[in-house]
Amino acid sequence: MNHKVQVYNTYTSKLEVLQPLNPPYIGLYVCGPTVYGHPHLGHARSAVTFDVIVRYLRHLGYKVRYVRNITDVGHLLGDVDEGEDKVAQQAKLAQISPMEVAAQYTDRYHQDMAQLNVLPPSIAPRATGHIIAQIEFTKRLLAKGFAYEVDGSVYFDLAKYEQAYPYGILSGRKTKELQTGTRELAAQSAKRHPHDFTLWKKATPDHLMNWPSPWGLGFPGWHIECSAMSEKYLGATFDIHGGGLDLTFPHHECEIAQGTAANGKLPARYWLHNNLVMINGKKMGKSANNSISLQDCFQGTHPLLSQPFLPMTLRFFILQAHYRSTLNFSNQAMKAAEKGYYKLINGVLLLKALKQAYPSPQKVGHAPPSSLSEKINTHCQGCYEAMNEDFNTAKVLSHLFELRKVIQQLYLERGLLPDLTEKTFTLLTTTYETFLVDILGFKTAVAVDTKGLIETLVLLYQEAKQAQAYSKVALIRDQLQKLGVLVQDNKTGVSWYYTSPTYH
């Protein structure tokens, strides 16, 4: 592995060369969804972002253990320490058990991720399946003096923690700012300080989700879940912790405090955060009541959308921006993403034709411009350079579009093709397909195999043109358009391109 991959570490606020603890192994933990509603675009951005990161690291030869959890208990309304569990609230509304709610939305999440071609993680632990691990983690914090118990609830003692370690190393926020995210409820008087957060919460008689513990019936706090599960599967210290930017404070700050207090060292060495999806200048999300579900996007049922959009179009929309930049959603932006996606996919079709034509037994008597080979080498190398620079998929796509132009030129000017060296031609084809399909994760196969029909219609189109049967030419062109195909006449014959295919 000769590639030096740089990542922007939120912990140090700078680019750093990724140096795994035990190469070629990399431990990656990403905070997954809270399963109390339909997956939305914010979920998609985080999942696609880290899917590409995992794909690229594996492409380089790293063995990545990718853990993405499911939060199905302990995440309370308002992201605070008091109130109703989000999953339990949906259970009451639907008049079913909380585990049924969690199962339904977990299944929906996995189905939507599959449509986006997001690879499943190595391990997908659920918080409810790790209650014992969370209790044991809490007991360790109590034994070390970083937690205290009051009437069946256990709280993390931030004042005690700050005597030994700094708090707020990701966000720069201090403990006094935690009060702004804490409801002033009478029940909070049990805490020594308002900014202490819950490790284990005593269950009220009407609380639907509870488990026995040394402190009585209760349920885990939101932050302790990830600390317990990441340690179980990746160890006390692992390589990369990821998630959405909105989790930096307080969730990831609290994870750091818990892990450091329990083990005397940071739980993760690199912290990566994808930025937010915005709509009308505001963060998109269920808590803001302005979310667009993935099914709304795929089916075109949201008022902001003029049409359904394929999952791969949404994937392109997400990857056309660097993961650390904000992503502004609109119908216009999705239509532009659709055009870009189709253009790159058509490049794969052209490559297939070029592979069949290379090498040609006859030369046309001139060599391709040296600039063409240089262009191929520059943009193929640029794809790797962009990914090595903090996984800059926006730059990768720009390089792929330039390679797409080269492919188009070679397709239209076949005389240039046989004079490319085999090494350069292989570099072009391999790089384009590897980055587009294997690393960026785009699907290229048509759901219904209409290629044979299309090629037959194109042949009939050519014959009709040669016979000057122009009414028949127009009829065939219309039929091809209904199949989502555009035909173009050029000096080498006829080319055809997908304009609106339905891909797997």
CSV table of C-alpha atoms in Angstrom, one decimal, residues 22 24 107 118 127 214 218 283 343 395 439 450 480:
chain,number,residue,atom,x,y,z
A,22,ASN,CA,-2.4,-2.6,13.3
A,24,PRO,CA,-3.4,-3.7,7.3
A,107,ASP,CA,-35.8,-3.5,8.0
A,118,VAL,CA,-24.5,0.7,0.4
A,127,ALA,CA,-28.3,-1.3,21.5
A,214,PRO,CA,-27.8,-3.5,39.9
A,218,GLY,CA,-34.1,1.0,33.9
A,283,LYS,CA,-30.7,21.2,8.6
A,343,LYS,CA,-23.5,10.6,-18.7
A,395,LYS,CA,-12.8,15.8,-7.5
A,439,ILE,CA,-15.3,2.6,-5.2
A,450,THR,CA,-33.6,-4.2,-23.1
A,480,LEU,CA,-36.2,4.4,-28.7
